[in-house]
Amino acid sequence: MRLVLKPDELAPGKARDHVSRLESKLGPRYDDVVLVVSELVTNSVRHSASDRTIEMTLDVHGSSIRVEVTDHGSGFAPMESMMGDGLGLIIVDRVAVSWGVITNGRCTVWVEISKVLDMPSESASAPFGPGVKLPSG
């Protein structure tokens, strides 16, 4: 699924509405995907400092869901952004199997989500997900 959005206050809602068309394909991860899409599109609107369109893609392949949101902003450092004021990227990190940022004249935030709900583990209690270490000091 591909969607092109104007970078305005209506974009997150339009993106959520579009995702609702895939609810049956997303299974038990539907709410998580809606949350991730809403967060990423909201961040694009707020932080890209561009009036050019935002592109969102959502693909479901086997047991994997991939979301990409691309804007014309300069990008950001994921770990620094996660230590900022908002909780959105922390939530994205907790929901995602993996995620990252690609900058190449545009900024793309991609997120991989498993269609299978995992049982919580000890490592999931880490504030930024398993294996993520923040600098001390």
Short mmCIF file of N, CA, C and O in Angstrom, two decimals:
data_model
loop_
_atom_site.label_atom_id
_atom_site.label_comp_id
_atom_site.label_asym_id
_atom_site.label_seq_id
_atom_site.Cartn_x
_atom_site.Cartn_y
_atom_site.Cartn_z
N MET A 1 0.84 -1.17 0.00
CA MET A 1 0.00 0.00 0.00
C MET A 1 0.89 1.24 0.00
O MET A 1 1.87 1.30 0.74
N ARG A 2 0.57 2.20 -0.80
CA ARG A 2 1.32 3.46 -0.88
C ARG A 2 0.33 4.61 -0.76
O ARG A 2 -0.75 4.57 -1.34
N LEU A 3 0.75 5.62 -0.01
CA LEU A 3 -0.10 6.78 0.21
C LEU A 3 0.78 8.03 0.16
O LEU A 3 1.87 8.05 0.74
N VAL A 4 0.32 9.07 -0.53
CA VAL A 4 1.01 10.35 -0.58
C VAL A 4 0.14 11.36 0.17
O VAL A 4 -1.06 11.46 -0.09
N LEU A 5 0.76 12.07 1.11
CA LEU A 5 0.03 12.96 2.00
C LEU A 5 0.56 14.38 1.95
O LEU A 5 1.77 14.59 1.81
N LYS A 6 -0.32 15.35 2.13
CA LYS A 6 0.10 16.73 2.36
C LYS A 6 0.62 16.78 3.79
O LYS A 6 0.05 16.15 4.69
N PRO A 7 1.67 17.56 4.05
CA PRO A 7 2.21 17.63 5.40
C PRO A 7 1.40 18.59 6.29
O PRO A 7 1.87 19.67 6.65
N ASP A 8 0.19 18.19 6.61
CA ASP A 8 -0.67 19.05 7.44
C ASP A 8 -1.24 18.24 8.59
O ASP A 8 -0.98 17.05 8.73
N GLU A 9 -2.03 18.90 9.42
CA GLU A 9 -2.58 18.26 10.63
C GLU A 9 -3.54 17.11 10.31
O GLU A 9 -3.83 16.29 11.18
N LEU A 10 -4.01 17.00 9.08
CA LEU A 10 -4.90 15.92 8.69
C LEU A 10 -4.15 14.65 8.28
O LEU A 10 -4.74 13.57 8.20
N ALA A 11 -2.86 14.76 8.01
CA ALA A 11 -2.08 13.64 7.48
C ALA A 11 -2.09 12.40 8.39
O ALA A 11 -2.31 11.29 7.90
N PRO A 12 -1.86 12.53 9.71
CA PRO A 12 -1.87 11.31 10.54
C PRO A 12 -3.21 10.57 10.50
O PRO A 12 -3.24 9.34 10.40
N GLY A 13 -4.31 11.30 10.53
CA GLY A 13 -5.63 10.66 10.47
C GLY A 13 -5.87 9.97 9.14
O GLY A 13 -6.42 8.86 9.09
N LYS A 14 -5.46 10.62 8.06
CA LYS A 14 -5.61 10.00 6.74
C LYS A 14 -4.77 8.73 6.64
O LYS A 14 -5.22 7.73 6.07
N ALA A 15 -3.58 8.76 7.21
CA ALA A 15 -2.72 7.57 7.19
C ALA A 15 -3.36 6.44 8.00
O ALA A 15 -3.39 5.29 7.55
N ARG A 16 -3.89 6.76 9.17
CA ARG A 16 -4.57 5.73 9.99
C ARG A 16 -5.76 5.15 9.24
O ARG A 16 -5.97 3.93 9.25
N ASP A 17 -6.55 6.01 8.60
CA ASP A 17 -7.71 5.54 7.84
C ASP A 17 -7.28 4.58 6.73
O ASP A 17 -7.94 3.56 6.49
N HIS A 18 -6.18 4.88 6.07
CA HIS A 18 -5.69 4.02 5.00
C HIS A 18 -5.26 2.66 5.54
O HIS A 18 -5.51 1.63 4.92
N VAL A 19 -4.60 2.67 6.69
CA VAL A 19 -4.16 1.42 7.31
C VAL A 19 -5.36 0.54 7.67
O VAL A 19 -5.28 -0.69 7.58
N SER A 20 -6.47 1.15 8.01
CA SER A 20 -7.65 0.37 8.41
C SER A 20 -8.12 -0.55 7.29
O SER A 20 -8.74 -1.59 7.55
N ARG A 21 -7.79 -0.23 6.05
CA ARG A 21 -8.16 -1.10 4.92
C ARG A 21 -7.42 -2.43 4.95
O ARG A 21 -7.82 -3.37 4.26
N LEU A 22 -6.31 -2.48 5.69
CA LEU A 22 -5.51 -3.71 5.76
C LEU A 22 -5.66 -4.44 7.08
O LEU A 22 -4.86 -5.31 7.40
N GLU A 23 -6.67 -4.08 7.85
CA GLU A 23 -6.82 -4.66 9.19
C GLU A 23 -6.78 -6.19 9.18
O GLU A 23 -6.10 -6.81 9.99
N SER A 24 -7.46 -6.82 8.25
CA SER A 24 -7.49 -8.29 8.23
C SER A 24 -6.12 -8.89 7.94
O SER A 24 -5.78 -9.95 8.46
N LYS A 25 -5.30 -8.21 7.14
CA LYS A 25 -3.95 -8.70 6.83
C LYS A 25 -2.98 -8.50 7.98
O LYS A 25 -1.97 -9.20 8.09
N LEU A 26 -3.26 -7.52 8.83
CA LEU A 26 -2.34 -7.18 9.92
C LEU A 26 -2.60 -7.99 11.18
O LEU A 26 -1.76 -8.04 12.07
N GLY A 27 -3.76 -8.62 11.25
CA GLY A 27 -4.06 -9.51 12.36
C GLY A 27 -3.91 -8.84 13.71
O GLY A 27 -4.32 -7.69 13.89
N PRO A 28 -3.30 -9.56 14.67
CA PRO A 28 -3.21 -9.04 16.03
C PRO A 28 -2.29 -7.82 16.16
O PRO A 28 -2.25 -7.19 17.20
N ARG A 29 -1.56 -7.48 15.11
CA ARG A 29 -0.66 -6.33 15.17
C ARG A 29 -1.27 -5.06 14.60
O ARG A 29 -0.61 -4.02 14.51
N TYR A 30 -2.56 -5.14 14.25
CA TYR A 30 -3.22 -3.98 13.64
C TYR A 30 -3.05 -2.71 14.48
O TYR A 30 -2.62 -1.67 13.98
N ASP A 31 -3.39 -2.78 15.77
CA ASP A 31 -3.30 -1.59 16.62
C ASP A 31 -1.87 -1.07 16.70
O ASP A 31 -1.65 0.16 16.71
N ASP A 32 -0.89 -1.97 16.78
CA ASP A 32 0.51 -1.55 16.82
C ASP A 32 0.91 -0.83 15.54
O ASP A 32 1.62 0.18 15.57
N VAL A 33 0.47 -1.35 14.40
CA VAL A 33 0.82 -0.74 13.12
C VAL A 33 0.17 0.65 13.02
O VAL A 33 0.82 1.62 12.59
N VAL A 34 -1.07 0.77 13.44
CA VAL A 34 -1.74 2.08 13.43
C VAL A 34 -0.98 3.06 14.31
O VAL A 34 -0.76 4.22 13.93
N LEU A 35 -0.54 2.62 15.47
CA LEU A 35 0.22 3.48 16.37
C LEU A 35 1.53 3.94 15.74
O LEU A 35 1.88 5.13 15.78
N VAL A 36 2.26 3.01 15.14
CA VAL A 36 3.54 3.34 14.49
C VAL A 36 3.32 4.31 13.34
O VAL A 36 4.03 5.32 13.21
N VAL A 37 2.36 4.03 12.48
CA VAL A 37 2.06 4.90 11.35
C VAL A 37 1.71 6.30 11.84
O VAL A 37 2.21 7.31 11.32
N SER A 38 0.86 6.38 12.83
CA SER A 38 0.45 7.68 13.37
C SER A 38 1.65 8.45 13.91
O SER A 38 1.80 9.66 13.64
N GLU A 39 2.51 7.79 14.64
CA GLU A 39 3.69 8.44 15.20
C GLU A 39 4.64 8.93 14.11
O GLU A 39 5.11 10.08 14.15
N LEU A 40 4.93 8.09 13.14
CA LEU A 40 5.88 8.47 12.09
C LEU A 40 5.36 9.60 11.21
O LEU A 40 6.11 10.52 10.87
N VAL A 41 4.09 9.53 10.85
CA VAL A 41 3.52 10.60 10.01
C VAL A 41 3.44 11.90 10.82
O VAL A 41 3.77 12.98 10.31
N THR A 42 3.06 11.82 12.07
CA THR A 42 3.02 13.01 12.93
C THR A 42 4.41 13.64 13.02
O THR A 42 4.56 14.86 12.91
N ASN A 43 5.43 12.82 13.22
CA ASN A 43 6.80 13.34 13.29
C ASN A 43 7.21 14.01 11.98
O ASN A 43 7.88 15.04 11.99
N SER A 44 6.82 13.42 10.86
CA SER A 44 7.13 14.04 9.56
C SER A 44 6.50 15.42 9.44
O SER A 44 7.14 16.37 8.99
N VAL A 45 5.24 15.52 9.83
CA VAL A 45 4.54 16.80 9.75
C VAL A 45 5.23 17.82 10.66
O VAL A 45 5.47 18.96 10.26
N ARG A 46 5.56 17.41 11.89
CA ARG A 46 6.12 18.34 12.87
C ARG A 46 7.57 18.73 12.61
O ARG A 46 7.97 19.85 12.88
N HIS A 47 8.38 17.78 12.16
CA HIS A 47 9.82 17.99 12.18
C HIS A 47 10.51 18.10 10.82
O HIS A 47 11.69 18.45 10.77
N SER A 48 9.83 17.82 9.73
CA SER A 48 10.53 17.83 8.44
C SER A 48 10.84 19.24 7.95
O SER A 48 11.73 19.42 7.13
N ALA A 49 10.11 20.22 8.43
CA ALA A 49 10.30 21.61 8.00
C ALA A 49 10.19 21.75 6.48
O ALA A 49 10.93 22.48 5.84
N SER A 50 9.28 20.99 5.90
CA SER A 50 9.09 21.03 4.46
C SER A 50 7.59 21.05 4.15
O SER A 50 6.80 20.46 4.88
N ASP A 51 7.25 21.73 3.08
CA ASP A 51 5.85 21.72 2.65
C ASP A 51 5.62 20.74 1.51
O ASP A 51 4.56 20.70 0.91
N ARG A 52 6.65 19.92 1.24
CA ARG A 52 6.52 18.90 0.19
C ARG A 52 5.86 17.65 0.77
O ARG A 52 5.81 17.46 1.97
N THR A 53 5.35 16.80 -0.10
CA THR A 53 4.54 15.67 0.32
C THR A 53 5.32 14.66 1.17
O THR A 53 6.54 14.56 1.12
N ILE A 54 4.54 13.90 1.94
CA ILE A 54 5.03 12.79 2.74
C ILE A 54 4.54 11.52 2.06
O ILE A 54 3.38 11.44 1.64
N GLU A 55 5.41 10.54 1.94
CA GLU A 55 5.03 9.25 1.35
C GLU A 55 5.05 8.18 2.43
O GLU A 55 6.00 8.11 3.21
N MET A 56 4.01 7.37 2.46
CA MET A 56 3.96 6.26 3.39
C MET A 56 3.74 4.98 2.60
O MET A 56 2.90 4.94 1.70
N THR A 57 4.51 3.95 2.90
CA THR A 57 4.25 2.63 2.32
C THR A 57 4.10 1.64 3.45
O THR A 57 4.72 1.76 4.51
N LEU A 58 3.26 0.66 3.22
CA LEU A 58 3.04 -0.41 4.17
C LEU A 58 2.95 -1.70 3.36
O LEU A 58 2.13 -1.79 2.45
N ASP A 59 3.84 -2.64 3.67
CA ASP A 59 3.86 -3.91 2.96
C ASP A 59 3.77 -5.05 3.96
O ASP A 59 4.42 -5.01 5.02
N VAL A 60 3.00 -6.07 3.61
CA VAL A 60 2.89 -7.27 4.43
C VAL A 60 3.40 -8.43 3.60
O VAL A 60 2.87 -8.70 2.51
N HIS A 61 4.45 -9.08 4.08
CA HIS A 61 5.04 -10.24 3.40
C HIS A 61 5.23 -11.35 4.42
O HIS A 61 6.02 -11.19 5.36
N GLY A 62 4.50 -12.44 4.24
CA GLY A 62 4.64 -13.56 5.18
C GLY A 62 4.34 -13.12 6.59
O GLY A 62 3.26 -12.63 6.89
N SER A 63 5.32 -13.25 7.48
CA SER A 63 5.11 -12.89 8.88
C SER A 63 5.72 -11.53 9.22
O SER A 63 5.92 -11.20 10.38
N SER A 64 5.99 -10.72 8.20
CA SER A 64 6.63 -9.42 8.42
C SER A 64 5.78 -8.28 7.87
O SER A 64 5.18 -8.38 6.81
N ILE A 65 5.77 -7.19 8.63
CA ILE A 65 5.08 -5.96 8.23
C ILE A 65 6.15 -4.88 8.15
O ILE A 65 6.94 -4.71 9.09
N ARG A 66 6.19 -4.16 7.05
CA ARG A 66 7.17 -3.07 6.91
C ARG A 66 6.44 -1.77 6.64
O ARG A 66 5.60 -1.70 5.73
N VAL A 67 6.77 -0.77 7.43
CA VAL A 67 6.22 0.57 7.28
C VAL A 67 7.39 1.50 6.94
O VAL A 67 8.44 1.41 7.57
N GLU A 68 7.20 2.35 5.95
CA GLU A 68 8.18 3.39 5.64
C GLU A 68 7.45 4.72 5.50
O GLU A 68 6.40 4.78 4.86
N VAL A 69 8.01 5.75 6.11
CA VAL A 69 7.48 7.10 5.96
C VAL A 69 8.64 7.97 5.50
O VAL A 69 9.68 8.03 6.16
N THR A 70 8.45 8.63 4.36
CA THR A 70 9.51 9.44 3.75
C THR A 70 9.05 10.88 3.62
O THR A 70 7.93 11.15 3.16
N ASP A 71 9.91 11.79 4.06
CA ASP A 71 9.63 13.21 3.90
C ASP A 71 10.87 13.91 3.33
O ASP A 71 11.87 13.26 3.05
N HIS A 72 10.80 15.19 3.18
CA HIS A 72 11.89 15.95 2.60
C HIS A 72 12.71 16.68 3.66
O HIS A 72 13.38 17.67 3.38
N GLY A 73 12.69 16.15 4.88
CA GLY A 73 13.50 16.71 5.95
C GLY A 73 14.92 16.21 5.87
O GLY A 73 15.27 15.37 5.04
N SER A 74 15.75 16.69 6.78
CA SER A 74 17.18 16.36 6.76
C SER A 74 17.50 15.09 7.54
O SER A 74 18.64 14.63 7.50
N GLY A 75 16.54 14.52 8.25
CA GLY A 75 16.79 13.31 9.01
C GLY A 75 17.11 13.62 10.46
O GLY A 75 17.08 14.76 10.90
N PHE A 76 17.44 12.56 11.20
CA PHE A 76 17.72 12.71 12.62
C PHE A 76 18.51 11.50 13.10
O PHE A 76 18.58 10.48 12.43
N ALA A 77 19.10 11.65 14.26
CA ALA A 77 19.83 10.54 14.90
C ALA A 77 18.85 9.81 15.82
O ALA A 77 18.35 10.40 16.79
N PRO A 78 18.54 8.55 15.53
CA PRO A 78 17.51 7.84 16.30
C PRO A 78 17.74 7.83 17.81
O PRO A 78 16.82 8.12 18.57
N MET A 79 18.93 7.52 18.25
CA MET A 79 19.15 7.43 19.70
C MET A 79 18.98 8.79 20.37
O MET A 79 18.39 8.88 21.45
N GLU A 80 19.49 9.85 19.77
CA GLU A 80 19.33 11.18 20.34
C GLU A 80 17.85 11.57 20.40
O GLU A 80 17.39 12.15 21.38
N SER A 81 17.11 11.23 19.37
CA SER A 81 15.69 11.55 19.33
C SER A 81 14.91 10.78 20.38
O SER A 81 13.96 11.30 20.96
N MET A 82 15.33 9.56 20.64
CA MET A 82 14.63 8.75 21.65
C MET A 82 14.86 9.30 23.05
O MET A 82 14.07 9.05 23.95
N MET A 83 15.92 10.05 23.24
CA MET A 83 16.20 10.61 24.57
C MET A 83 15.61 12.01 24.72
O MET A 83 15.83 12.67 25.72
N GLY A 84 14.83 12.46 23.74
CA GLY A 84 14.20 13.77 23.79
C GLY A 84 12.96 13.76 24.66
O GLY A 84 12.74 12.87 25.50
N ASP A 85 12.09 14.73 24.43
CA ASP A 85 10.91 14.93 25.26
C ASP A 85 9.79 13.93 25.00
O ASP A 85 9.06 13.56 25.90
N GLY A 86 9.63 13.50 23.76
CA GLY A 86 8.49 12.65 23.41
C GLY A 86 8.73 11.17 23.67
O GLY A 86 9.86 10.72 23.82
N LEU A 87 7.63 10.43 23.71
CA LEU A 87 7.71 8.98 23.92
C LEU A 87 7.47 8.20 22.64
O LEU A 87 7.59 6.99 22.63
N GLY A 88 7.14 8.89 21.54
CA GLY A 88 6.73 8.21 20.32
C GLY A 88 7.74 7.23 19.78
O GLY A 88 7.40 6.09 19.46
N LEU A 89 9.00 7.64 19.66
CA LEU A 89 10.01 6.73 19.10
C LEU A 89 10.37 5.62 20.07
O LEU A 89 10.77 4.54 19.64
N ILE A 90 10.19 5.85 21.36
CA ILE A 90 10.38 4.76 22.33
C ILE A 90 9.32 3.70 22.10
O ILE A 90 9.61 2.50 22.12
N ILE A 91 8.10 4.14 21.85
CA ILE A 91 7.01 3.19 21.56
C ILE A 91 7.30 2.46 20.26
O ILE A 91 7.14 1.23 20.18
N VAL A 92 7.74 3.17 19.23
CA VAL A 92 8.10 2.53 17.96
C VAL A 92 9.17 1.46 18.22
O VAL A 92 9.07 0.34 17.73
N ASP A 93 10.18 1.80 19.00
CA ASP A 93 11.25 0.87 19.30
C ASP A 93 10.74 -0.38 20.01
O ASP A 93 11.20 -1.49 19.73
N ARG A 94 9.78 -0.23 20.89
CA ARG A 94 9.24 -1.38 21.64
C ARG A 94 8.39 -2.28 20.75
O ARG A 94 8.35 -3.49 20.93
N VAL A 95 7.69 -1.71 19.78
CA VAL A 95 6.82 -2.47 18.89
C VAL A 95 7.62 -3.17 17.78
O VAL A 95 7.28 -4.26 17.35
N ALA A 96 8.69 -2.53 17.34
CA ALA A 96 9.43 -2.98 16.16
C ALA A 96 10.38 -4.13 16.46
O ALA A 96 10.95 -4.23 17.55
N VAL A 97 10.56 -4.99 15.45
CA VAL A 97 11.66 -5.96 15.47
C VAL A 97 12.94 -5.20 15.20
O VAL A 97 13.98 -5.43 15.82
N SER A 98 12.88 -4.26 14.24
CA SER A 98 14.00 -3.38 13.94
C SER A 98 13.44 -2.13 13.26
O SER A 98 12.34 -2.14 12.72
N TRP A 99 14.23 -1.06 13.32
CA TRP A 99 13.83 0.18 12.66
C TRP A 99 15.07 1.04 12.46
O TRP A 99 16.11 0.80 13.08
N GLY A 100 14.95 2.02 11.58
CA GLY A 100 16.08 2.89 11.34
C GLY A 100 15.70 4.07 10.48
O GLY A 100 14.54 4.26 10.11
N VAL A 101 16.73 4.86 10.17
CA VAL A 101 16.55 6.09 9.40
C VAL A 101 17.52 6.06 8.23
O VAL A 101 18.70 5.73 8.40
N ILE A 102 17.01 6.38 7.06
CA ILE A 102 17.84 6.49 5.86
C ILE A 102 17.74 7.94 5.38
O ILE A 102 16.64 8.47 5.22
N THR A 103 18.89 8.57 5.18
CA THR A 103 18.89 9.92 4.63
C THR A 103 19.67 9.91 3.33
O THR A 103 20.78 9.40 3.27
N ASN A 104 19.05 10.43 2.32
CA ASN A 104 19.67 10.51 0.98
C ASN A 104 19.05 11.65 0.19
O ASN A 104 18.60 11.48 -0.92
N GLY A 105 19.04 12.81 0.82
CA GLY A 105 18.35 13.95 0.23
C GLY A 105 16.91 14.03 0.73
O GLY A 105 16.27 15.06 0.62
N ARG A 106 16.44 12.95 1.24
CA ARG A 106 15.14 12.86 1.90
C ARG A 106 15.36 12.04 3.17
O ARG A 106 16.42 11.49 3.38
N CYS A 107 14.37 11.97 4.02
CA CYS A 107 14.47 11.18 5.25
C CYS A 107 13.40 10.09 5.21
O CYS A 107 12.22 10.37 5.07
N THR A 108 13.84 8.84 5.31
CA THR A 108 12.92 7.71 5.39
C THR A 108 13.12 7.02 6.72
O THR A 108 14.23 6.62 7.07
N VAL A 109 12.04 6.89 7.47
CA VAL A 109 12.05 6.09 8.68
C VAL A 109 11.34 4.79 8.33
O VAL A 109 10.22 4.80 7.83
N TRP A 110 12.06 3.66 8.54
CA TRP A 110 11.48 2.36 8.24
C TRP A 110 11.34 1.56 9.53
O TRP A 110 12.13 1.73 10.47
N VAL A 111 10.30 0.74 9.56
CA VAL A 111 10.01 -0.07 10.74
C VAL A 111 9.60 -1.46 10.28
O VAL A 111 8.74 -1.59 9.42
N GLU A 112 10.22 -2.47 10.86
CA GLU A 112 9.83 -3.87 10.63
C GLU A 112 9.10 -4.36 11.88
O GLU A 112 9.61 -4.22 13.00
N ILE A 113 7.92 -4.93 11.68
CA ILE A 113 7.10 -5.46 12.78
C ILE A 113 6.75 -6.90 12.45
O ILE A 113 6.35 -7.19 11.32
N SER A 114 6.88 -7.77 13.41
CA SER A 114 6.48 -9.16 13.22
C SER A 114 4.96 -9.25 13.31
O SER A 114 4.35 -8.62 14.18
N LYS A 115 4.36 -10.05 12.42
CA LYS A 115 2.91 -10.26 12.51
C LYS A 115 2.55 -11.11 13.72
O LYS A 115 1.41 -11.11 14.17
N VAL A 116 3.53 -11.82 14.24
CA VAL A 116 3.31 -12.72 15.38
C VAL A 116 3.55 -11.93 16.66
O VAL A 116 4.59 -11.29 16.82
N LEU A 117 2.59 -11.97 17.57
CA LEU A 117 2.77 -11.33 18.86
C LEU A 117 3.70 -12.19 19.70
O LEU A 117 3.42 -13.37 19.93
N ASP A 118 4.80 -11.63 20.16
CA ASP A 118 5.72 -12.35 21.02
C ASP A 118 5.30 -12.18 22.47
O ASP A 118 4.75 -11.15 22.86
N MET A 119 5.63 -13.19 23.27
CA MET A 119 5.42 -13.08 24.70
C MET A 119 6.50 -12.18 25.26
O MET A 119 7.64 -12.23 24.83
N PRO A 120 6.17 -11.32 26.25
CA PRO A 120 7.20 -10.47 26.83
C PRO A 120 8.32 -11.30 27.46
O PRO A 120 8.08 -12.37 28.02
N SER A 121 9.53 -10.82 27.32
CA SER A 121 10.67 -11.50 27.93
C SER A 121 11.37 -10.53 28.86
O SER A 121 11.04 -9.35 28.92
N GLU A 122 12.36 -11.02 29.57
CA GLU A 122 13.10 -10.15 30.47
C GLU A 122 13.75 -9.01 29.71
O GLU A 122 13.77 -7.88 30.18
N SER A 123 14.29 -9.30 28.54
CA SER A 123 14.98 -8.25 27.78
C SER A 123 14.02 -7.18 27.30
O SER A 123 14.42 -6.05 27.06
N ALA A 124 12.74 -7.52 27.18
CA ALA A 124 11.76 -6.53 26.72
C ALA A 124 11.51 -5.45 27.76
O ALA A 124 10.91 -4.44 27.46
N SER A 125 11.96 -5.68 29.01
CA SER A 125 11.73 -4.67 30.03
C SER A 125 12.75 -3.54 29.97
O SER A 125 12.63 -2.55 30.67
N ALA A 126 13.78 -3.69 29.14
CA ALA A 126 14.76 -2.61 28.96
C ALA A 126 14.04 -1.41 28.36
O ALA A 126 13.16 -1.57 27.52
N PRO A 127 14.39 -0.18 28.79
CA PRO A 127 13.63 0.98 28.34
C PRO A 127 13.66 1.23 26.85
O PRO A 127 12.76 1.86 26.32
N PHE A 128 14.68 0.76 26.13
CA PHE A 128 14.75 0.97 24.69
C PHE A 128 14.79 -0.34 23.95
O PHE A 128 15.31 -0.43 22.87
N GLY A 129 14.23 -1.40 24.51
CA GLY A 129 14.18 -2.68 23.85
C GLY A 129 15.45 -3.48 24.06
O GLY A 129 16.44 -3.00 24.61
N PRO A 130 15.42 -4.74 23.68
CA PRO A 130 16.55 -5.63 23.92
C PRO A 130 17.77 -5.21 23.11
O PRO A 130 17.68 -4.86 21.95
N GLY A 131 18.91 -5.21 23.77
CA GLY A 131 20.17 -5.01 23.07
C GLY A 131 20.54 -3.57 22.80
O GLY A 131 21.62 -3.30 22.30
N VAL A 132 19.67 -2.62 23.12
CA VAL A 132 19.99 -1.22 22.87
C VAL A 132 20.67 -0.66 24.11
O VAL A 132 20.12 -0.72 25.19
N LYS A 133 21.85 -0.14 23.97
CA LYS A 133 22.60 0.42 25.09
C LYS A 133 22.75 1.92 24.86
O LYS A 133 23.14 2.36 23.80
N LEU A 134 22.43 2.68 25.88
CA LEU A 134 22.57 4.12 25.81
C LEU A 134 23.87 4.54 26.48
O LEU A 134 24.29 3.92 27.45
N PRO A 135 24.48 5.61 26.00
CA PRO A 135 25.70 6.07 26.66
C PRO A 135 25.40 6.56 28.05
O PRO A 135 24.35 7.15 28.29
N SER A 136 26.28 6.28 28.98
CA SER A 136 26.07 6.75 30.35
C SER A 136 26.71 8.11 30.52
O SER A 136 27.64 8.47 29.80
N GLY A 137 26.21 8.83 31.47
CA GLY A 137 26.84 10.12 31.77
C GLY A 137 26.02 11.25 31.55
O GLY A 137 25.28 11.89 31.31
#
